[in-house]
Tab-separated table of C-alpha atoms in Angstrom:
chain	number	residue	atom	x	y	z
M	1	MET	CA	0.000	0.000	0.000
M	2	GLU	CA	1.304	3.446	-0.899
M	3	PHE	CA	2.175	5.613	2.090
M	4	ILE	CA	1.418	9.313	1.742
M	5	ASN	CA	2.191	12.088	4.222
M	6	ARG	CA	1.814	11.458	8.001
M	7	GLU	CA	5.230	13.040	8.672
M	8	THR	CA	3.957	14.682	11.873
M	9	GLU	CA	2.543	11.441	13.252
M	10	LEU	CA	5.704	9.527	12.386
M	11	ALA	CA	7.845	12.184	14.042
M	12	PHE	CA	5.754	11.838	17.202
M	13	LEU	CA	6.214	8.059	17.285
M	14	GLU	CA	9.927	8.327	16.548
M	15	GLY	CA	10.233	10.737	19.454
M	16	CYS	CA	8.585	8.199	21.757
M	17	TRP	CA	11.002	5.535	20.541
M	18	ARG	CA	14.094	7.711	21.055
M	19	GLU	CA	13.277	8.110	24.750
M	20	GLU	CA	14.421	4.484	25.189
M	21	SER	CA	12.490	4.069	28.443
M	22	ALA	CA	9.197	2.212	28.792
M	23	GLY	CA	6.348	3.828	26.908
M	24	LEU	CA	2.605	3.322	26.613
M	25	VAL	CA	1.312	5.130	23.547
M	26	VAL	CA	-2.339	5.225	22.508
M	27	LEU	CA	-3.294	5.778	18.859
M	28	TRP	CA	-6.928	6.037	17.862
M	29	GLY	CA	-9.040	7.333	15.021
M	30	LYS	CA	-11.855	6.371	12.696
M	31	ARG	CA	-11.650	3.263	10.541
M	32	ARG	CA	-9.638	3.397	7.294
M	33	VAL	CA	-7.800	6.544	8.402
M	34	GLY	CA	-4.418	4.805	8.141
M	35	LYS	CA	-3.437	3.901	11.724
M	36	THR	CA	-2.193	0.417	10.842
M	37	GLU	CA	-0.075	1.621	7.918
M	38	LEU	CA	1.312	4.381	10.128
M	39	VAL	CA	2.448	1.898	12.770
M	40	LYS	CA	3.799	-0.525	10.187
M	41	ARG	CA	5.895	2.282	8.720
M	42	PHE	CA	7.031	3.284	12.224
M	43	VAL	CA	8.232	-0.213	13.195
M	44	GLU	CA	10.205	-0.765	9.977
M	45	GLY	CA	13.825	-1.452	10.924
M	46	LYS	CA	12.979	-1.720	14.632
M	47	PRO	CA	12.631	-4.907	16.696
M	48	HIS	CA	8.901	-5.290	17.053
M	49	ILE	CA	5.954	-7.556	17.754
M	50	TYR	CA	2.805	-6.656	15.874
M	51	PHE	CA	-0.464	-8.247	16.953
M	52	LEU	CA	-3.817	-7.672	15.257
M	53	ALA	CA	-6.744	-8.522	17.525
M	54	GLU	CA	-9.787	-10.052	15.879
M	55	THR	CA	-13.383	-10.829	16.794
M	56	THR	CA	-12.553	-14.226	18.293
M	57	GLY	CA	-12.809	-15.681	21.782
M	58	PRO	CA	-10.381	-14.829	24.615
M	59	LYS	CA	-8.526	-18.173	24.434
M	60	GLU	CA	-7.906	-17.752	20.712
M	61	GLN	CA	-6.693	-14.180	21.243
M	62	LEU	CA	-4.234	-15.337	23.915
M	63	LEU	CA	-2.950	-18.165	21.719
M	64	ARG	CA	-2.453	-15.895	18.719
M	65	PHE	CA	-0.646	-13.340	20.865
M	66	SER	CA	1.559	-16.137	22.245
M	67	ARG	CA	2.447	-17.193	18.714
M	68	ALA	CA	3.435	-13.642	17.792
M	69	VAL	CA	5.734	-13.461	20.815
M	70	GLY	CA	7.110	-16.946	20.130
M	71	ARG	CA	7.932	-16.089	16.508
M	72	PHE	CA	9.766	-12.948	17.514
M	73	PHE	CA	11.917	-14.673	20.146
M	74	SER	CA	12.297	-17.861	18.038
M	75	GLU	CA	10.738	-20.113	20.663
M	76	PRO	CA	8.662	-22.815	18.888
M	77	LEU	CA	7.219	-24.071	22.181
M	78	LEU	CA	5.402	-20.778	22.676
M	79	GLU	CA	3.973	-21.011	19.167
M	80	THR	CA	2.434	-24.403	19.931
M	81	ARG	CA	1.692	-24.333	23.673
M	82	GLY	CA	1.194	-20.642	24.249
M	83	PHE	CA	1.025	-18.745	27.535
M	84	THR	CA	-1.503	-19.700	30.185
M	85	ASP	CA	-2.629	-16.116	30.837
M	86	TRP	CA	-1.804	-12.515	29.970
M	87	GLU	CA	0.287	-11.885	33.077
M	88	GLU	CA	2.621	-14.660	32.013
M	89	ILE	CA	3.215	-12.773	28.770
M	90	PHE	CA	4.045	-9.552	30.603
M	91	VAL	CA	6.392	-11.368	33.006
M	92	TYR	CA	8.106	-13.018	30.037
M	93	LEU	CA	8.628	-9.709	28.211
M	94	ARG	CA	10.036	-8.042	31.325
M	95	LYS	CA	12.539	-10.851	31.828
M	96	LYS	CA	13.659	-10.596	28.198
M	97	ASN	CA	14.439	-6.909	28.858
M	98	ARG	CA	14.596	-6.092	25.142
M	99	ARG	CA	13.965	-2.690	23.622
M	100	ILE	CA	11.082	-3.527	21.287
M	101	VAL	CA	7.863	-2.054	19.983
M	102	LEU	CA	4.846	-4.087	21.093
M	103	ALA	CA	1.967	-2.929	18.887
M	104	VAL	CA	-1.536	-4.207	19.680
M	105	ASP	CA	-3.835	-3.280	16.811
M	106	GLU	CA	-7.637	-3.092	17.229
M	107	PHE	CA	-7.370	-3.246	21.001
M	108	PRO	CA	-11.175	-2.812	21.262
M	109	TYR	CA	-11.572	-6.345	19.861
M	110	LEU	CA	-9.596	-7.624	22.833
M	111	ILE	CA	-11.990	-5.762	25.124
M	112	GLN	CA	-15.014	-7.175	23.311
M	113	SER	CA	-13.749	-10.731	23.731
M	114	ASN	CA	-12.612	-10.110	27.312
M	115	PRO	CA	-14.011	-7.050	29.153
M	116	ALA	CA	-11.216	-7.457	31.726
M	117	ALA	CA	-8.553	-6.653	29.082
M	118	PRO	CA	-8.019	-3.023	30.251
M	119	SER	CA	-7.484	-4.272	33.820
M	120	LEU	CA	-5.140	-7.027	32.625
M	121	PHE	CA	-3.038	-4.580	30.621
M	122	GLN	CA	-3.092	-2.062	33.493
M	123	LYS	CA	-1.661	-4.672	35.852
M	124	GLY	CA	0.787	-5.835	33.199
M	125	TRP	CA	1.971	-2.282	32.685
M	126	ASP	CA	2.199	-1.327	36.361
M	127	GLU	CA	3.984	-4.464	37.548
M	128	HIS	CA	6.073	-5.466	34.542
M	129	LEU	CA	6.224	-3.482	31.300
M	130	SER	CA	6.739	-0.090	32.958
M	131	LYS	CA	9.925	-1.563	34.448
M	132	SER	CA	11.149	-2.759	31.034
M	133	PRO	CA	12.342	-0.991	27.866
M	134	VAL	CA	9.192	-2.037	25.938
M	135	CYS	CA	7.340	0.592	23.901
M	136	LEU	CA	3.702	-0.549	24.058
M	137	VAL	CA	1.424	0.910	21.392
M	138	LEU	CA	-2.342	0.369	21.651
M	139	LEU	CA	-4.352	1.120	18.500
M	140	GLY	CA	-8.080	1.234	18.002
M	141	SER	CA	-10.719	2.260	15.470
M	142	SER	CA	-13.707	2.279	17.801
M	143	ILE	CA	-13.454	5.905	18.880
M	144	ALA	CA	-15.993	5.586	21.673
M	145	MET	CA	-14.361	2.481	23.130
M	146	MET	CA	-10.832	3.890	22.929
M	147	GLU	CA	-11.851	7.158	24.559
M	148	ASN	CA	-13.891	5.450	27.282
M	149	GLU	CA	-12.150	2.134	27.951
M	150	VAL	CA	-8.538	3.227	27.375
M	151	LEU	CA	-8.275	7.004	27.747
M	152	GLY	CA	-11.308	7.676	29.953
M	153	ARG	CA	-11.089	8.600	33.621
M	154	ARG	CA	-12.926	5.420	34.636
M	155	SER	CA	-10.609	3.152	32.653
M	156	PRO	CA	-8.073	1.045	34.610
M	157	LEU	CA	-5.489	2.363	32.113
M	158	PHE	CA	-6.259	6.000	32.890
M	159	GLY	CA	-3.118	7.971	33.671
M	160	ARG	CA	-0.744	5.243	32.464
M	161	ARG	CA	-0.170	6.484	28.935
M	162	THR	CA	3.071	8.293	28.178
M	163	GLY	CA	1.739	9.607	24.890
M	164	GLN	CA	-1.404	9.689	22.787
M	165	TRP	CA	-2.336	10.723	19.263
M	166	ARG	CA	-5.694	10.840	17.520
M	167	VAL	CA	-5.039	10.063	13.867
M	168	ASP	CA	-7.319	12.389	11.915
M	169	PRO	CA	-8.307	12.273	8.240
M	170	MET	CA	-5.800	13.904	5.918
M	171	SER	CA	-6.062	17.498	4.849
M	172	PHE	CA	-6.830	18.224	1.206
M	173	ARG	CA	-3.221	19.236	0.605
M	174	ALA	CA	-1.907	15.967	2.023
M	175	ALA	CA	-4.517	13.746	0.327
M	176	SER	CA	-3.730	15.396	-3.011
M	177	GLY	CA	-0.515	13.388	-2.955
M	178	PHE	CA	-2.547	10.395	-4.118
M	179	ARG	CA	-3.147	12.155	-7.460
M	180	LYS	CA	0.084	14.026	-8.019
M	181	GLY	CA	0.198	15.984	-11.236
M	182	SER	CA	-3.565	16.154	-11.731
M	183	SER	CA	-5.512	19.403	-11.852
M	184	PHE	CA	-6.889	21.199	-8.809
M	185	GLU	CA	-10.433	20.453	-9.948
M	186	ASP	CA	-9.664	16.742	-10.303
M	187	ARG	CA	-8.084	16.534	-6.862
M	188	LEU	CA	-10.865	18.482	-5.163
M	189	SER	CA	-13.522	16.364	-6.878
M	190	HIS	CA	-11.908	13.187	-5.606
M	191	TYR	CA	-11.588	14.788	-2.156
M	192	ALA	CA	-15.323	15.546	-2.258
M	193	VAL	CA	-15.885	11.795	-2.481
M	194	ALA	CA	-13.007	10.230	-0.532
M	195	GLY	CA	-12.339	12.981	1.999
M	196	GLY	CA	-9.136	12.507	3.955
M	197	ILE	CA	-9.341	8.707	4.222
M	198	PRO	CA	-6.306	7.079	2.540
M	199	ALA	CA	-8.017	3.710	2.042
M	200	TYR	CA	-10.656	5.354	-0.149
M	201	TRP	CA	-8.150	7.211	-2.333
M	202	LEU	CA	-6.385	3.925	-2.978
M	203	GLN	CA	-9.575	2.503	-4.478
M	204	PHE	CA	-9.489	5.039	-7.310
M	205	ASP	CA	-7.754	4.380	-10.631
M	206	ARG	CA	-5.204	7.150	-11.181
M	207	ARG	CA	-5.705	6.948	-14.931
M	208	SER	CA	-9.438	7.613	-14.660
M	209	ASP	CA	-11.302	10.878	-14.134
M	210	ILE	CA	-13.707	11.461	-11.257
M	211	TRP	CA	-16.781	10.295	-13.198
M	212	ARG	CA	-15.314	6.986	-14.217
M	213	ASN	CA	-13.983	6.419	-10.697
M	214	ILE	CA	-17.391	7.162	-9.177
M	215	GLU	CA	-19.144	4.869	-11.648
M	216	GLU	CA	-16.709	1.966	-11.441
M	217	ARG	CA	-15.444	2.224	-7.860
M	218	VAL	CA	-18.427	3.558	-5.875
M	219	LEU	CA	-21.643	2.837	-7.760
M	220	SER	CA	-20.793	-0.671	-8.964
M	221	LYS	CA	-22.117	-3.499	-6.818
M	222	GLY	CA	-19.385	-5.672	-5.372
M	223	ARG	CA	-16.800	-2.922	-5.183
M	224	PHE	CA	-15.200	-2.085	-1.837
M	225	LEU	CA	-16.764	1.381	-1.602
M	226	TYR	CA	-20.260	0.296	-2.635
M	227	ASP	CA	-21.176	-1.107	0.808
M	228	GLU	CA	-18.479	0.636	2.844
M	229	VAL	CA	-20.651	3.102	4.772
M	230	GLU	CA	-23.252	0.487	5.597
M	231	PHE	CA	-20.530	-1.862	6.841
M	232	LEU	CA	-18.910	0.811	9.022
M	233	LEU	CA	-22.147	1.961	10.615
M	234	ARG	CA	-23.296	-1.575	11.369
M	235	GLU	CA	-19.901	-2.226	12.921
M	236	GLU	CA	-20.107	0.831	15.190
M	237	LEU	CA	-23.801	1.185	16.025
M	238	ARG	CA	-26.425	-0.942	17.732
M	239	GLU	CA	-29.477	0.503	15.954
M	240	PRO	CA	-28.174	1.511	12.528
M	241	ARG	CA	-31.603	2.059	10.952
M	242	TYR	CA	-32.179	5.194	13.022
M	243	TYR	CA	-28.761	6.557	12.144
M	244	PHE	CA	-29.335	5.815	8.462
M	245	ALA	CA	-32.519	7.884	8.571
M	246	LEU	CA	-30.764	10.769	10.323
M	247	LEU	CA	-27.800	10.806	7.971
M	248	GLN	CA	-29.961	10.669	4.872
M	249	ALA	CA	-32.019	13.591	6.164
M	250	VAL	CA	-28.912	15.698	6.809
M	251	ALA	CA	-27.345	14.736	3.466
M	252	GLN	CA	-30.531	15.824	1.684
M	253	GLY	CA	-30.342	19.289	3.269
M	254	ARG	CA	-32.374	18.977	6.480
M	255	ARG	CA	-29.904	20.639	8.807
M	256	LYS	CA	-32.067	22.136	11.553
M	257	LEU	CA	-33.031	19.799	14.372
M	258	SER	CA	-36.725	20.450	13.711
M	259	GLU	CA	-36.283	19.551	10.032
M	260	ILE	CA	-34.433	16.355	10.941
M	261	VAL	CA	-37.158	15.364	13.392
M	262	ASN	CA	-39.869	15.965	10.777
M	263	ALA	CA	-37.995	14.037	8.091
M	264	THR	CA	-37.212	11.007	10.252
M	265	GLY	CA	-40.269	10.827	12.508
M	266	LEU	CA	-37.999	10.451	15.535
M	267	ALA	CA	-38.783	12.200	18.795
M	268	GLN	CA	-36.584	15.219	19.420
M	269	ALA	CA	-34.914	13.613	22.449
M	270	ALA	CA	-34.073	10.494	20.439
M	271	ALA	CA	-32.776	12.539	17.499
M	272	ASN	CA	-30.567	14.538	19.869
M	273	LYS	CA	-29.217	11.329	21.381
M	274	TYR	CA	-28.395	9.726	18.043
M	275	LEU	CA	-26.867	12.906	16.644
M	276	GLY	CA	-24.666	13.046	19.740
M	277	VAL	CA	-23.421	9.526	19.036
M	278	LEU	CA	-22.659	10.450	15.417
M	279	ALA	CA	-20.790	13.523	16.635
M	280	ASP	CA	-18.671	11.352	18.956
M	281	LEU	CA	-17.822	9.202	15.934
M	282	LYS	CA	-16.690	12.322	14.035
M	283	ILE	CA	-19.368	11.756	11.380
M	284	VAL	CA	-21.535	14.815	12.033
M	285	GLU	CA	-21.105	18.081	13.871
M	286	ARG	CA	-23.388	20.824	15.110
M	287	GLU	CA	-22.326	24.064	13.486
M	288	THR	CA	-23.172	27.586	14.688
M	289	PRO	CA	-22.257	30.975	13.184
M	290	VAL	CA	-18.615	31.656	13.963
M	291	THR	CA	-19.551	34.931	15.663
M	292	GLU	CA	-21.735	33.255	18.320
M	293	GLU	CA	-20.449	34.001	21.816
M	294	ARG	CA	-22.161	30.954	23.387
M	295	PRO	CA	-22.392	28.336	20.626
M	296	LEU	CA	-23.629	25.517	22.881
M	297	LYS	CA	-26.718	27.567	23.772
M	298	SER	CA	-27.228	29.065	20.325
M	299	LYS	CA	-30.588	28.485	18.664
M	300	LYS	CA	-28.946	28.796	15.242
M	301	GLY	CA	-27.274	25.393	15.320
M	302	LEU	CA	-27.227	23.385	12.087
M	303	TYR	CA	-26.042	19.814	11.632
M	304	ARG	CA	-23.722	18.766	8.859
M	305	ILE	CA	-21.929	15.578	7.872
M	306	VAL	CA	-18.193	16.180	8.236
M	307	ASP	CA	-17.098	12.889	6.658
M	308	ASN	CA	-17.053	13.571	2.913
M	309	PHE	CA	-17.544	9.978	1.852
M	310	VAL	CA	-20.444	9.426	4.255
M	311	HIS	CA	-22.052	12.620	2.927
M	312	PHE	CA	-21.563	11.567	-0.698
M	313	TRP	CA	-22.896	8.060	-0.013
M	314	PHE	CA	-26.054	9.244	1.729
M	315	LYS	CA	-26.665	12.014	-0.784
M	316	PHE	CA	-26.218	9.967	-3.956
M	317	VAL	CA	-25.803	6.222	-3.291
M	318	PHE	CA	-28.141	5.203	-0.479
M	319	PRO	CA	-31.307	6.797	-1.972
M	320	ARG	CA	-30.649	5.004	-5.286
M	321	ARG	CA	-29.705	1.552	-4.049
M	322	ALA	CA	-32.656	-0.062	-5.839
M	323	ASP	CA	-31.459	1.320	-9.189
M	324	LEU	CA	-27.862	0.381	-8.476
M	325	GLU	CA	-28.834	-3.178	-7.553
M	326	LEU	CA	-30.388	-3.398	-11.023
M	327	GLY	CA	-27.165	-2.163	-12.607
M	328	LYS	CA	-28.465	1.301	-13.558
M	329	THR	CA	-25.196	3.017	-12.691
M	330	GLY	CA	-25.368	5.259	-15.757
M	331	ASP	CA	-28.686	6.757	-14.643
M	332	VAL	CA	-27.396	7.445	-11.135
M	333	LEU	CA	-24.158	8.926	-12.483
M	334	ARG	CA	-26.112	11.354	-14.681
M	335	ASP	CA	-27.979	12.602	-11.618
M	336	ILE	CA	-24.716	13.015	-9.707
M	337	ARG	CA	-23.200	15.047	-12.545
M	338	ARG	CA	-26.270	17.261	-12.655
M	339	ASP	CA	-26.081	17.960	-8.907
M	340	TRP	CA	-22.300	18.011	-8.684
M	341	ALA	CA	-21.853	21.737	-7.997
M	342	GLY	CA	-23.964	21.384	-4.851
M	343	CYS	CA	-21.657	18.632	-3.642
M	344	ALA	CA	-18.325	20.202	-4.610
M	345	ALA	CA	-19.026	23.787	-3.483
M	346	PRO	CA	-19.128	23.027	0.288
M	347	VAL	CA	-15.940	20.982	-0.092
M	348	TYR	CA	-14.278	23.948	-1.805
M	349	GLU	CA	-15.202	25.929	1.311
M	350	GLN	CA	-13.395	23.303	3.420
M	351	VAL	CA	-10.340	23.612	1.205
M	352	ALA	CA	-10.513	27.424	1.279
M	353	ARG	CA	-10.504	27.295	5.060
M	354	GLU	CA	-7.402	25.117	4.937
M	355	ILE	CA	-5.730	27.563	2.546
M	356	LEU	CA	-6.595	30.509	4.798
M	357	MET	CA	-4.995	28.792	7.766
M	358	GLU	CA	-1.860	28.208	5.694
M	359	ASN	CA	-1.780	31.929	4.813
M	360	GLU	CA	-2.721	33.273	8.241
M	361	ASP	CA	0.443	35.381	8.430
M	362	ARG	CA	-0.779	37.440	5.449
M	363	PHE	CA	-3.772	38.644	7.464
M	364	PHE	CA	-3.810	38.378	11.267
M	365	ARG	CA	-3.867	35.632	13.873
M	366	PHE	CA	-7.167	33.767	13.662
M	367	ASP	CA	-9.049	32.860	16.845
M	368	ALA	CA	-11.729	31.068	14.839
M	369	VAL	CA	-12.675	30.396	11.221
M	370	GLY	CA	-16.140	29.276	10.187
M	371	ARG	CA	-19.371	30.032	8.389
M	372	TRP	CA	-21.674	32.917	9.293
M	373	TRP	CA	-25.411	33.303	8.776
M	374	ASP	CA	-28.207	35.465	10.127
M	375	LYS	CA	-31.810	35.986	8.998
M	376	GLY	CA	-31.396	34.679	5.460
M	377	GLU	CA	-27.938	36.125	4.874
M	378	GLU	CA	-24.800	34.001	4.928
M	379	ILE	CA	-21.084	34.242	4.291
M	380	ASP	CA	-19.017	31.227	3.338
M	381	LEU	CA	-16.184	31.897	5.796
M	382	VAL	CA	-15.400	34.486	8.455
M	383	ALA	CA	-12.037	34.522	10.259
M	384	LEU	CA	-11.929	36.361	13.586
M	385	ASN	CA	-9.513	37.779	16.111
M	386	ARG	CA	-11.581	39.006	19.034
M	387	GLU	CA	-8.643	40.556	20.868
M	388	THR	CA	-7.588	42.809	17.985
M	389	LYS	CA	-11.206	43.222	16.768
M	390	GLN	CA	-10.400	42.050	13.250
M	391	ALA	CA	-12.542	39.987	10.909
M	392	LEU	CA	-11.894	38.597	7.426
M	393	LEU	CA	-15.027	38.038	5.315
M	394	VAL	CA	-14.622	35.408	2.595
M	395	GLU	CA	-16.742	34.249	-0.348
M	396	VAL	CA	-15.820	30.960	-2.049
M	397	LYS	CA	-17.161	30.298	-5.547
M	398	TRP	CA	-17.129	26.936	-7.284
M	399	SER	CA	-18.185	28.261	-10.654
M	400	GLU	CA	-17.273	27.662	-14.278
M	401	ARG	CA	-16.961	31.412	-14.788
M	402	PRO	CA	-14.516	33.899	-13.267
M	403	VAL	CA	-15.833	35.612	-10.149
M	404	GLY	CA	-17.480	38.916	-11.074
M	405	LEU	CA	-17.756	42.245	-9.303
M	406	ASP	CA	-21.297	41.428	-8.139
M	407	ILE	CA	-19.921	38.780	-5.764
M	408	TYR	CA	-17.572	41.261	-4.139
M	409	GLU	CA	-20.237	43.949	-3.860
M	410	GLY	CA	-22.626	41.410	-2.354
M	411	LEU	CA	-20.037	40.459	0.234
M	412	LYS	CA	-19.499	44.080	1.208
M	413	ALA	CA	-23.265	44.561	1.527
M	414	LYS	CA	-23.341	41.846	4.195
M	415	ALA	CA	-20.593	43.510	6.209
M	416	GLY	CA	-23.023	45.726	8.082
M	417	LYS	CA	-24.901	42.751	9.497
M	418	VAL	CA	-21.640	41.139	10.529
M	419	ARG	CA	-20.724	44.335	12.363
M	420	LYS	CA	-23.984	44.094	14.308
M	421	THR	CA	-23.236	40.536	15.407
M	422	LEU	CA	-19.801	41.732	16.528
M	423	GLY	CA	-21.319	44.549	18.574
M	424	THR	CA	-20.327	42.876	21.823
M	425	TRP	CA	-16.692	43.587	20.951
M	426	GLY	CA	-17.194	47.282	21.591
M	427	GLY	CA	-15.836	49.894	19.239
M	428	GLU	CA	-15.461	49.506	15.481
M	429	ALA	CA	-14.384	46.139	14.093
M	430	ASP	CA	-11.706	46.102	11.379
M	431	LEU	CA	-13.309	44.199	8.475
M	432	ARG	CA	-11.299	42.867	5.547
M	433	PHE	CA	-12.376	40.959	2.449
M	434	CYS	CA	-11.204	37.916	0.524
M	435	LEU	CA	-12.486	35.983	-2.503
M	436	PHE	CA	-11.817	32.451	-3.743
M	437	GLY	CA	-12.603	31.556	-7.350
M	438	LYS	CA	-12.088	28.173	-8.973
M	439	LYS	CA	-11.804	29.845	-12.402
M	440	GLY	CA	-10.185	33.064	-11.247
M	441	PHE	CA	-11.583	36.588	-11.437
M	442	THR	CA	-12.733	39.168	-13.959
M	443	GLU	CA	-10.529	42.138	-14.782
M	444	ALA	CA	-12.953	44.412	-12.923
M	445	VAL	CA	-12.592	42.371	-9.744
M	446	MET	CA	-8.816	42.347	-9.962
M	447	ARG	CA	-8.709	46.140	-10.412
M	448	LYS	CA	-11.057	46.688	-7.482
M	449	ALA	CA	-9.108	44.226	-5.337
M	450	ALA	CA	-5.863	46.095	-6.052
M	451	GLU	CA	-7.492	49.401	-5.110
M	452	GLU	CA	-9.141	48.178	-1.898
M	453	GLY	CA	-6.675	45.564	-0.665
M	454	VAL	CA	-8.889	42.532	-1.242
M	455	ALA	CA	-7.131	39.150	-1.174
M	456	LEU	CA	-7.892	36.942	-4.183
M	457	PHE	CA	-7.144	33.231	-4.258
M	458	THR	CA	-7.460	31.050	-7.332
M	459	GLY	CA	-8.690	27.479	-7.026
M	460	GLU	CA	-5.204	26.240	-6.397
M	461	GLY	CA	-4.740	28.580	-3.457
M	462	ASP	CA	-2.381	31.042	-5.156
M	463	LEU	CA	-2.719	34.553	-3.761
M	464	GLN	CA	-3.498	36.904	-6.663
M	465	ALA	CA	-3.673	40.262	-4.894
């Protein structure tokens, strides 16, 4: 498997290894995000034992772990007889006193097969491994279980870790490495489908454009991505049908809680509960205008799906499963192409936000960057610094035509309402303006931008003025 980016994560792990003393490092993140490949790259050239837990019984887990240890230390008896219990393994490793990486992948599967696993590893760490040069790495894809059963205050392992890292999806810039040399539009279109999940990018044919990849790799029955979302949700959730209904409602544009309740028929309390679970899984988030002083109590909250592939699947694939089962991929693809701007435009806003953060030193230090809306008016992005009373107002246009002067004038017209929402700052806020255009800008816009100090970014993120 090709390994792209993850320099920061690798540097963190290498730093843990260089300490040479005992270490207990926790890595967690959503499925397919690349944790296993990260650890495999980290252990290359180092003495290591890698164990992948599976959904088997506790005796089988112990035997398989014993075999992994036996293979590493070239002891055939361990491979056949195995250890009698987990403490025997930890005692054995302490006596060997070797500087090794002991990586336990999908640790939540160990917990599922034996709920006492966190206690067993806590005792093993306290009494044996912490007194050895072993670098123990625990990995897991079940975010809730890792945060509760490993990192949580009530976990027996709480306070034992010497390091932790949540492996997040890749940024657009990093994920673009999977399609080096292709156009900005091609890379963003693939990002609109695959998001920052490496496993999904690897499903795409580099020689094919976005439409062929969608048709052949997502819409075609039997392909890895065709059933991927359904598989992941059934793996994580006890009552997936309710979550399916919620996610389809949000993907189809029902973003207010009242709209979601009406679309799904769920009681508001139940909808809140399920949306909270999806938020914990980093699938959805509740978004409020970036200027809100108390976002948790804001009545303007809107829900959105933050996982690009989940959003794409529920917007285009799930509602058309009957057609796809009959092989009507061409019909579904035509509908996707017709609605594509509505899918790509919000992703361009994500990318624009990333580009702004990369160019923060050209403006001012950002306290927050996000969308703004109020009484029917909205702005794609607003970057704030409350201390210096500065705000950057940004419009992002995914259009086949260069951005015209009307877009800039419209943005300026909204500035007054933004000033009102910033009234709690006291005094006059310093407002600046910025435009993003996939196809660039008209001559009139570029002249006006030069006169008034407006920042212009092309699709690629190049600053034009």
